[in-house]
Tab-separated table of C-alpha atoms in Angstrom:
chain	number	residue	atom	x	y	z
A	33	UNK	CA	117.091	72.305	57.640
A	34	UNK	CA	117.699	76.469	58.114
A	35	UNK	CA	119.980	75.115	60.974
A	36	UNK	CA	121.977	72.867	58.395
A	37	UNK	CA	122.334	75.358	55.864
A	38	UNK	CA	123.479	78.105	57.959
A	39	UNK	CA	125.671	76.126	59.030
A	40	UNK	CA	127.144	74.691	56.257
A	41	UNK	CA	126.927	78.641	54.381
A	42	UNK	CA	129.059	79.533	57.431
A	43	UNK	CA	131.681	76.850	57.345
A	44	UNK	CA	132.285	77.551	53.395
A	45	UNK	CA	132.755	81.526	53.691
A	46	UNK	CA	134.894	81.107	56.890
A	47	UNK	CA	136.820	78.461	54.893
A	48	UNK	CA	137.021	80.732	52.002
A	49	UNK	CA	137.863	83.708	53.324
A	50	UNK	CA	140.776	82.076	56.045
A	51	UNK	CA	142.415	80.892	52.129
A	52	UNK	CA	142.235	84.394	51.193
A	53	UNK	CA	143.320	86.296	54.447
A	54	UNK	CA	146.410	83.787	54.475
A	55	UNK	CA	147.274	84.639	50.756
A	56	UNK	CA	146.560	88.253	51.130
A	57	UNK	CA	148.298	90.941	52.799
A	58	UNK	CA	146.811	92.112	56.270
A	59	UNK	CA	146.869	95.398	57.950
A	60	UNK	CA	147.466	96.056	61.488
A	61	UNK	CA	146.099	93.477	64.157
A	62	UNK	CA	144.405	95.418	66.787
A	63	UNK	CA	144.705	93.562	70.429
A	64	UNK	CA	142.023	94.908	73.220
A	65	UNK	CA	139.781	94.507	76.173
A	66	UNK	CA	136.006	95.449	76.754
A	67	UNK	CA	133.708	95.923	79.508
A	68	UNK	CA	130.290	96.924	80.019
A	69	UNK	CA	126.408	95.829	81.118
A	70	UNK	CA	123.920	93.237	80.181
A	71	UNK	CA	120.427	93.302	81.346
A	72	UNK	CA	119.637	89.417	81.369
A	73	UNK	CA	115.995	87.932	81.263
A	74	UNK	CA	115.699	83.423	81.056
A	75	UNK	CA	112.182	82.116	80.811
A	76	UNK	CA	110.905	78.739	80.498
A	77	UNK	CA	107.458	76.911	79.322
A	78	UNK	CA	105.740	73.919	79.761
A	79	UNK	CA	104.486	71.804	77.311
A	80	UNK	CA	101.156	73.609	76.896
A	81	UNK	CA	102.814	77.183	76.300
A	82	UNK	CA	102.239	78.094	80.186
A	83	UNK	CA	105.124	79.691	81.960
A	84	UNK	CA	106.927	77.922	84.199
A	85	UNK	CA	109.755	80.775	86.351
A	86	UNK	CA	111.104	83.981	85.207
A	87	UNK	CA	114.734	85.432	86.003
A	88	UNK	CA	115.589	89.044	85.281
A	89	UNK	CA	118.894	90.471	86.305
A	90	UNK	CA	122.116	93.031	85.648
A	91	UNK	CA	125.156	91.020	84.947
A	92	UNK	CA	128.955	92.680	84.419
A	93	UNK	CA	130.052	91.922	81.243
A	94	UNK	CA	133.933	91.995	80.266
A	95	UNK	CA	136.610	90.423	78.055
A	96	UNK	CA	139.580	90.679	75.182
A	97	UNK	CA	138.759	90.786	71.637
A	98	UNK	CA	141.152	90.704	68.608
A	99	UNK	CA	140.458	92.564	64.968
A	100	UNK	CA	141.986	92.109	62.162
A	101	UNK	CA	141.823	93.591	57.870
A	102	UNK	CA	143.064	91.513	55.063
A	103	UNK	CA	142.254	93.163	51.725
A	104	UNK	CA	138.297	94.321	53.155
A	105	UNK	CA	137.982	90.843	54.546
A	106	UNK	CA	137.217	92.313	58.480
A	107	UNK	CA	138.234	89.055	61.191
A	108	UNK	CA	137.222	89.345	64.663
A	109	UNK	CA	137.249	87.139	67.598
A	110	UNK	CA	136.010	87.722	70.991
A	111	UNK	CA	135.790	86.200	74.386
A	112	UNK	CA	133.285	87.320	76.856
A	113	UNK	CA	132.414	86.809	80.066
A	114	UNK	CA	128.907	88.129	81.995
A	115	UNK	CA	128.161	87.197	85.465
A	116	UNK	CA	126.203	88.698	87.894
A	117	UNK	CA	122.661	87.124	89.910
A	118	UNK	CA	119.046	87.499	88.821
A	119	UNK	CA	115.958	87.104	90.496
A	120	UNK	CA	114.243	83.777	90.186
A	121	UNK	CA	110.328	84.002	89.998
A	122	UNK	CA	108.734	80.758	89.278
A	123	UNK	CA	106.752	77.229	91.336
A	124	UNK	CA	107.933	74.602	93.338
A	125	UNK	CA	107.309	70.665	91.595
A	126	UNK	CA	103.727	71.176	93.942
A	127	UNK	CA	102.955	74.412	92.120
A	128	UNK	CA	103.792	76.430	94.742
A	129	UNK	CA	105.065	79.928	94.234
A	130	UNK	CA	108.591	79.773	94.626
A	131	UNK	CA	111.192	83.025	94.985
A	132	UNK	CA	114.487	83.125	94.820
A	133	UNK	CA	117.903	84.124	93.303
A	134	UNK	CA	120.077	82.290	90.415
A	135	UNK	CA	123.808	83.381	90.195
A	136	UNK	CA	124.188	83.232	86.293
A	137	UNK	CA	128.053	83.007	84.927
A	138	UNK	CA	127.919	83.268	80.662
A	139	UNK	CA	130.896	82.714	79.169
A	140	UNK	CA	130.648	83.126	74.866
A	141	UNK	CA	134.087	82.482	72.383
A	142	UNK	CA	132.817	83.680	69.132
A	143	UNK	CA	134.736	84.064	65.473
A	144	UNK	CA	133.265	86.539	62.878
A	145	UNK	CA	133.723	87.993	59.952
A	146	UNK	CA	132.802	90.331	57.383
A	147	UNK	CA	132.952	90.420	53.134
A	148	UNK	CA	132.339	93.844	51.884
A	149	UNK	CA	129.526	94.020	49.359
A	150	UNK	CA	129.561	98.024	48.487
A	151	UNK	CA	131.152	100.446	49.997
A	152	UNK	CA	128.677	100.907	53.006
A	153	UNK	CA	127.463	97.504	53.287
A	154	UNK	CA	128.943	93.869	54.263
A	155	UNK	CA	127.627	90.458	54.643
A	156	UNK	CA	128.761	88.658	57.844
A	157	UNK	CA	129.326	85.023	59.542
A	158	UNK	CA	129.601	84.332	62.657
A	159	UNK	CA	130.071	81.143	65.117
A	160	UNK	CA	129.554	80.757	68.582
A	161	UNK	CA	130.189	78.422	71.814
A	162	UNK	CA	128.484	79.466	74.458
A	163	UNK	CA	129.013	77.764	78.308
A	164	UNK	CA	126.191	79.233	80.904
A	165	UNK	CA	126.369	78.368	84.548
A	166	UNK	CA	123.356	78.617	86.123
A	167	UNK	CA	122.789	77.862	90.189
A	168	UNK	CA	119.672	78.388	91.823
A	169	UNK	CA	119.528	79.369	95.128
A	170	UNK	CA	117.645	77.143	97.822
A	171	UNK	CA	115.214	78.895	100.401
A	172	UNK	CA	113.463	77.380	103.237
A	173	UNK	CA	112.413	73.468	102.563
A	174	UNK	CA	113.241	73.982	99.109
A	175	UNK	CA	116.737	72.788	98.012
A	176	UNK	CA	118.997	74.520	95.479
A	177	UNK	CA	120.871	72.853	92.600
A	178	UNK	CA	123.267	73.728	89.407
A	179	UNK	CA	123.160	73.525	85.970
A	180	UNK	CA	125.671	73.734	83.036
A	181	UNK	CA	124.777	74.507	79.733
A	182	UNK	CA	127.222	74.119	76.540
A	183	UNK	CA	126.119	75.022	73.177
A	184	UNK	CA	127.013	76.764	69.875
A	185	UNK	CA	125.191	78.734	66.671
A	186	UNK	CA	126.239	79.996	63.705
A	187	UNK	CA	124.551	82.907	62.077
A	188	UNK	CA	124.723	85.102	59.196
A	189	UNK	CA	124.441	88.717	59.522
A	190	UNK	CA	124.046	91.821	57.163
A	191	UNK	CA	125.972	95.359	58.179
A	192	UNK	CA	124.934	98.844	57.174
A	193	UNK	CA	128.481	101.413	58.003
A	194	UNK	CA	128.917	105.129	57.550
A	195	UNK	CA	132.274	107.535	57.649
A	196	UNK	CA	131.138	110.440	60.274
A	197	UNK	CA	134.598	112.449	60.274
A	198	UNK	CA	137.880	110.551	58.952
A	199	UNK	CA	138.447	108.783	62.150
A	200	UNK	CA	134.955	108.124	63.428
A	201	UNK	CA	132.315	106.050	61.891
A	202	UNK	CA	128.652	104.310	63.074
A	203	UNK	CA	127.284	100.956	61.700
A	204	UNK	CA	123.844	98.659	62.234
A	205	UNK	CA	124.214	95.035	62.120
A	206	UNK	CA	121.614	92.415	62.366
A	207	UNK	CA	121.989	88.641	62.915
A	208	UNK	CA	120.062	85.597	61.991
A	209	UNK	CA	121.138	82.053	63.339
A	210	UNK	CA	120.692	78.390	64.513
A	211	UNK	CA	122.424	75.943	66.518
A	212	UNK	CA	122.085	72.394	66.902
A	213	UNK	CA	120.852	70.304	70.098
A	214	UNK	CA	123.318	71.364	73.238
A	215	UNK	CA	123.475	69.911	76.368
A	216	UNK	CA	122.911	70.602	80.525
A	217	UNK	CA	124.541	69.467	83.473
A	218	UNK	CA	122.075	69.391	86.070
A	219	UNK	CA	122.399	67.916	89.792
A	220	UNK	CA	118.867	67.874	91.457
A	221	UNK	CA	118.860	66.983	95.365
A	222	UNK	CA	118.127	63.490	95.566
A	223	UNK	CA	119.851	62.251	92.178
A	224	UNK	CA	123.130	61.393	90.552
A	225	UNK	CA	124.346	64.392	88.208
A	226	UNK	CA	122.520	63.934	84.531
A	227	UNK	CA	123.624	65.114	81.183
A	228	UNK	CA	119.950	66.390	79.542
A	229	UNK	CA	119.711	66.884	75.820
A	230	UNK	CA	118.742	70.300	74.435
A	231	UNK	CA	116.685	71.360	71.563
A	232	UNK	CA	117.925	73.175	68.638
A	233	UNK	CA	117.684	76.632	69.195
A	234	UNK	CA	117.241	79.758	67.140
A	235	UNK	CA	118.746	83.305	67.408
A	236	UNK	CA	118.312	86.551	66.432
A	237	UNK	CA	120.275	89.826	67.368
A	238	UNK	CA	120.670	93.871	66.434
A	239	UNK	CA	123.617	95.783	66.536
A	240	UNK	CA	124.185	99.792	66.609
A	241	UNK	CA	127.935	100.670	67.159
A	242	UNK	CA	130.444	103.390	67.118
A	243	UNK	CA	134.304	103.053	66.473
A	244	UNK	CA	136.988	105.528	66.209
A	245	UNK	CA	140.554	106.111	66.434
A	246	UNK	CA	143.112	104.328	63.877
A	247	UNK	CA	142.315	102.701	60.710
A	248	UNK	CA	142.989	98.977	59.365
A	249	UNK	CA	146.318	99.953	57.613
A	250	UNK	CA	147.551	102.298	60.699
A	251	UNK	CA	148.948	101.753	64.171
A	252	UNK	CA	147.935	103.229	67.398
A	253	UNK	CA	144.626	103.210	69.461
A	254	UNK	CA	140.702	102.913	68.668
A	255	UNK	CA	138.303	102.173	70.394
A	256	UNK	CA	134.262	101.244	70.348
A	257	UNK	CA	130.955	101.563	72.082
A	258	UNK	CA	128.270	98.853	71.373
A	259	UNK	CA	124.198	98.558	72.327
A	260	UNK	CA	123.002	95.400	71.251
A	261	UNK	CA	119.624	93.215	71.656
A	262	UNK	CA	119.835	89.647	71.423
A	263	UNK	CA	116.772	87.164	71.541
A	264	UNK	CA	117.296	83.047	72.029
A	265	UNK	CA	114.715	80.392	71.347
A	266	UNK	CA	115.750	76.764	72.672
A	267	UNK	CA	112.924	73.791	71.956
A	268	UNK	CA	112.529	71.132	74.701
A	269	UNK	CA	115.286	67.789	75.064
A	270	UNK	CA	113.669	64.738	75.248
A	271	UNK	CA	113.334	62.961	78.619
A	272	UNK	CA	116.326	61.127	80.557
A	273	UNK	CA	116.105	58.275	83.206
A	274	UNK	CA	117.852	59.726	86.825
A	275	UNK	CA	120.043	57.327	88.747
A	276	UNK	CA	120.369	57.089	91.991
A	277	UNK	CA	124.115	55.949	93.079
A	278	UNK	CA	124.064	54.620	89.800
A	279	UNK	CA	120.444	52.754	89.474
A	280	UNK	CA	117.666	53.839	87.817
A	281	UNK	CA	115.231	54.797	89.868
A	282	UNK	CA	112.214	55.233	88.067
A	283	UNK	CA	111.804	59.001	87.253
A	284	UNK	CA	113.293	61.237	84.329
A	285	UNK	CA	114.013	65.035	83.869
A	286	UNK	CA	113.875	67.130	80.833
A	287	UNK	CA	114.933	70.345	79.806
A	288	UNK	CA	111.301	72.114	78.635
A	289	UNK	CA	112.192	75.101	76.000
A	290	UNK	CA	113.400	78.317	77.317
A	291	UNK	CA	114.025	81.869	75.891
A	292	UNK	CA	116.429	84.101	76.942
A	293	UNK	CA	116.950	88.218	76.109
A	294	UNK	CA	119.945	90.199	76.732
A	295	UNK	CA	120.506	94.146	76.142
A	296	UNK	CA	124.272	94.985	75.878
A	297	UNK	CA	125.863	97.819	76.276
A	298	UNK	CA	129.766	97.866	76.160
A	299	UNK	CA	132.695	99.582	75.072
A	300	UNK	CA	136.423	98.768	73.955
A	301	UNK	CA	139.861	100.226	73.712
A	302	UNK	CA	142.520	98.099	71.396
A	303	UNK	CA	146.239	98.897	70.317
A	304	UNK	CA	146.718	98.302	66.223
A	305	UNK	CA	150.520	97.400	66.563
């Protein structure tokens, strides 16, 4: 149900507001890139609440972004990419401790935007697609495999945003959100590749940034510095029957729920032309 309305609350403003910003006249798009750090953590738990493996890692985080004013209405889209490795700490299907090391690619295409309540505060909506590549590293007698995970959220935020000087200014943001059931790629030694359902997930997210340089209605540079924490709740699929060469072969696979943390930090330069 919260995922449904969200959802739906998110599709209407966005729908709303795209009417307006075409009908309205628009300041100066701003075009730019941004690169940075994100400390990564994935965890995931059985059935019980136990914890099955831990991963912790640095990944490089970079990509383009694109801003835009219409008459207060703030647009911004963004595509980022983090990839790096983390270390995998978890047991083999015996129970034996297992170590290892998971090259993680993250790859997120999100649209937000931002209706200005009061002077210093805005309310905000935001979607976004995420695509995670995840490959864990074999070691000794135990074998390796891949996943792919594709899903998306939509969340609702609320902005606080003060004027330092007349080009510099600070804001805190903080998002609330749901997505509905995603899906994995996985190829497990042994079996054909299997498409797993996810659970519906759950997302929350704070914000502390920094901006300067040229204004909405004005051309030339700005630029940005960002630390954000983000927290990711994803319930267990249900089970799915593995094939082997294309016959069932008695045994499933699930995805069990997992939880994932990131800490940001990244800046940006853009051009307002």
């Amino acid at each position: 149900m919260l995922c449904a309305r969200i959802v739906r609350g998110a599709t209407a403003l966005a729908l709303a507001g795209g009417v307006n910003a075409a009908a309205a006249g628009c300041g100066a798009p701003a075009w730019g890139a941004v690169a940075g750090l994100e400390h990564s953590q994935w965890q995931e738990y059985a059935a019980d609440g136990s914890r099955l493996l831990r991963e912790r890692g640095d990944l490089a985080l970079a990509g383009l972004q694109f801003d835009i004013e219409c008459e207060g209405l703030q647009w911004s889209a963004q595509w980022l990419r983090s990839q790096g490795e983390r270390s995998y700490d978890g047991r083999t299907n015996a129970g034996v401790p297992f170590q290892s090391q998971t090259r993680v690619r993250l790859e997120r295409l999100q649209l937000q935007a931002w209706w200005p309540l009061q002077p210093s505060w805005a309310l905000g909506a935001r979607l976004r697609q995420q695509t995670l590549e995840r490959e864990i590293a074999g070691r000794g007698a135990v074998l390796g495999y891949p996943e792919r995970y594709r899903y998306w959220q939509a969340s609702i935020g609320l902005r606080h945003r003060q004027v330092l000087a007349s080009h510099l200014d600070w804001h805190v943001a903080l998002w609330l959100g749901a997505g509905p059931k995603g899906s994995v790629r996985v190829e497990l030694p042994g079996y054909d590749p299997a498409v797993l359902d996810l659970g519906r997930s759950r997302v929350l997210s704070l914000e502390l940034g920094l901006q300067g340089g040229a204004r909405a209605e004005q051309t030339g540079w700005t630029w940005n510095a960002l630390l954000a924490y983000g927290r990711e709740a994803t319930s267990a699929g249900p089970n799915t029957l593995l094939t082997r060469l294309g016959r069932p072969v008695g045994a499933s696979a699930r995805q069990p729920r997992f939880a994932q943390q990131q800490w940001q930090f990244r800046a940006g330069a853009a051009y307002r032309f």
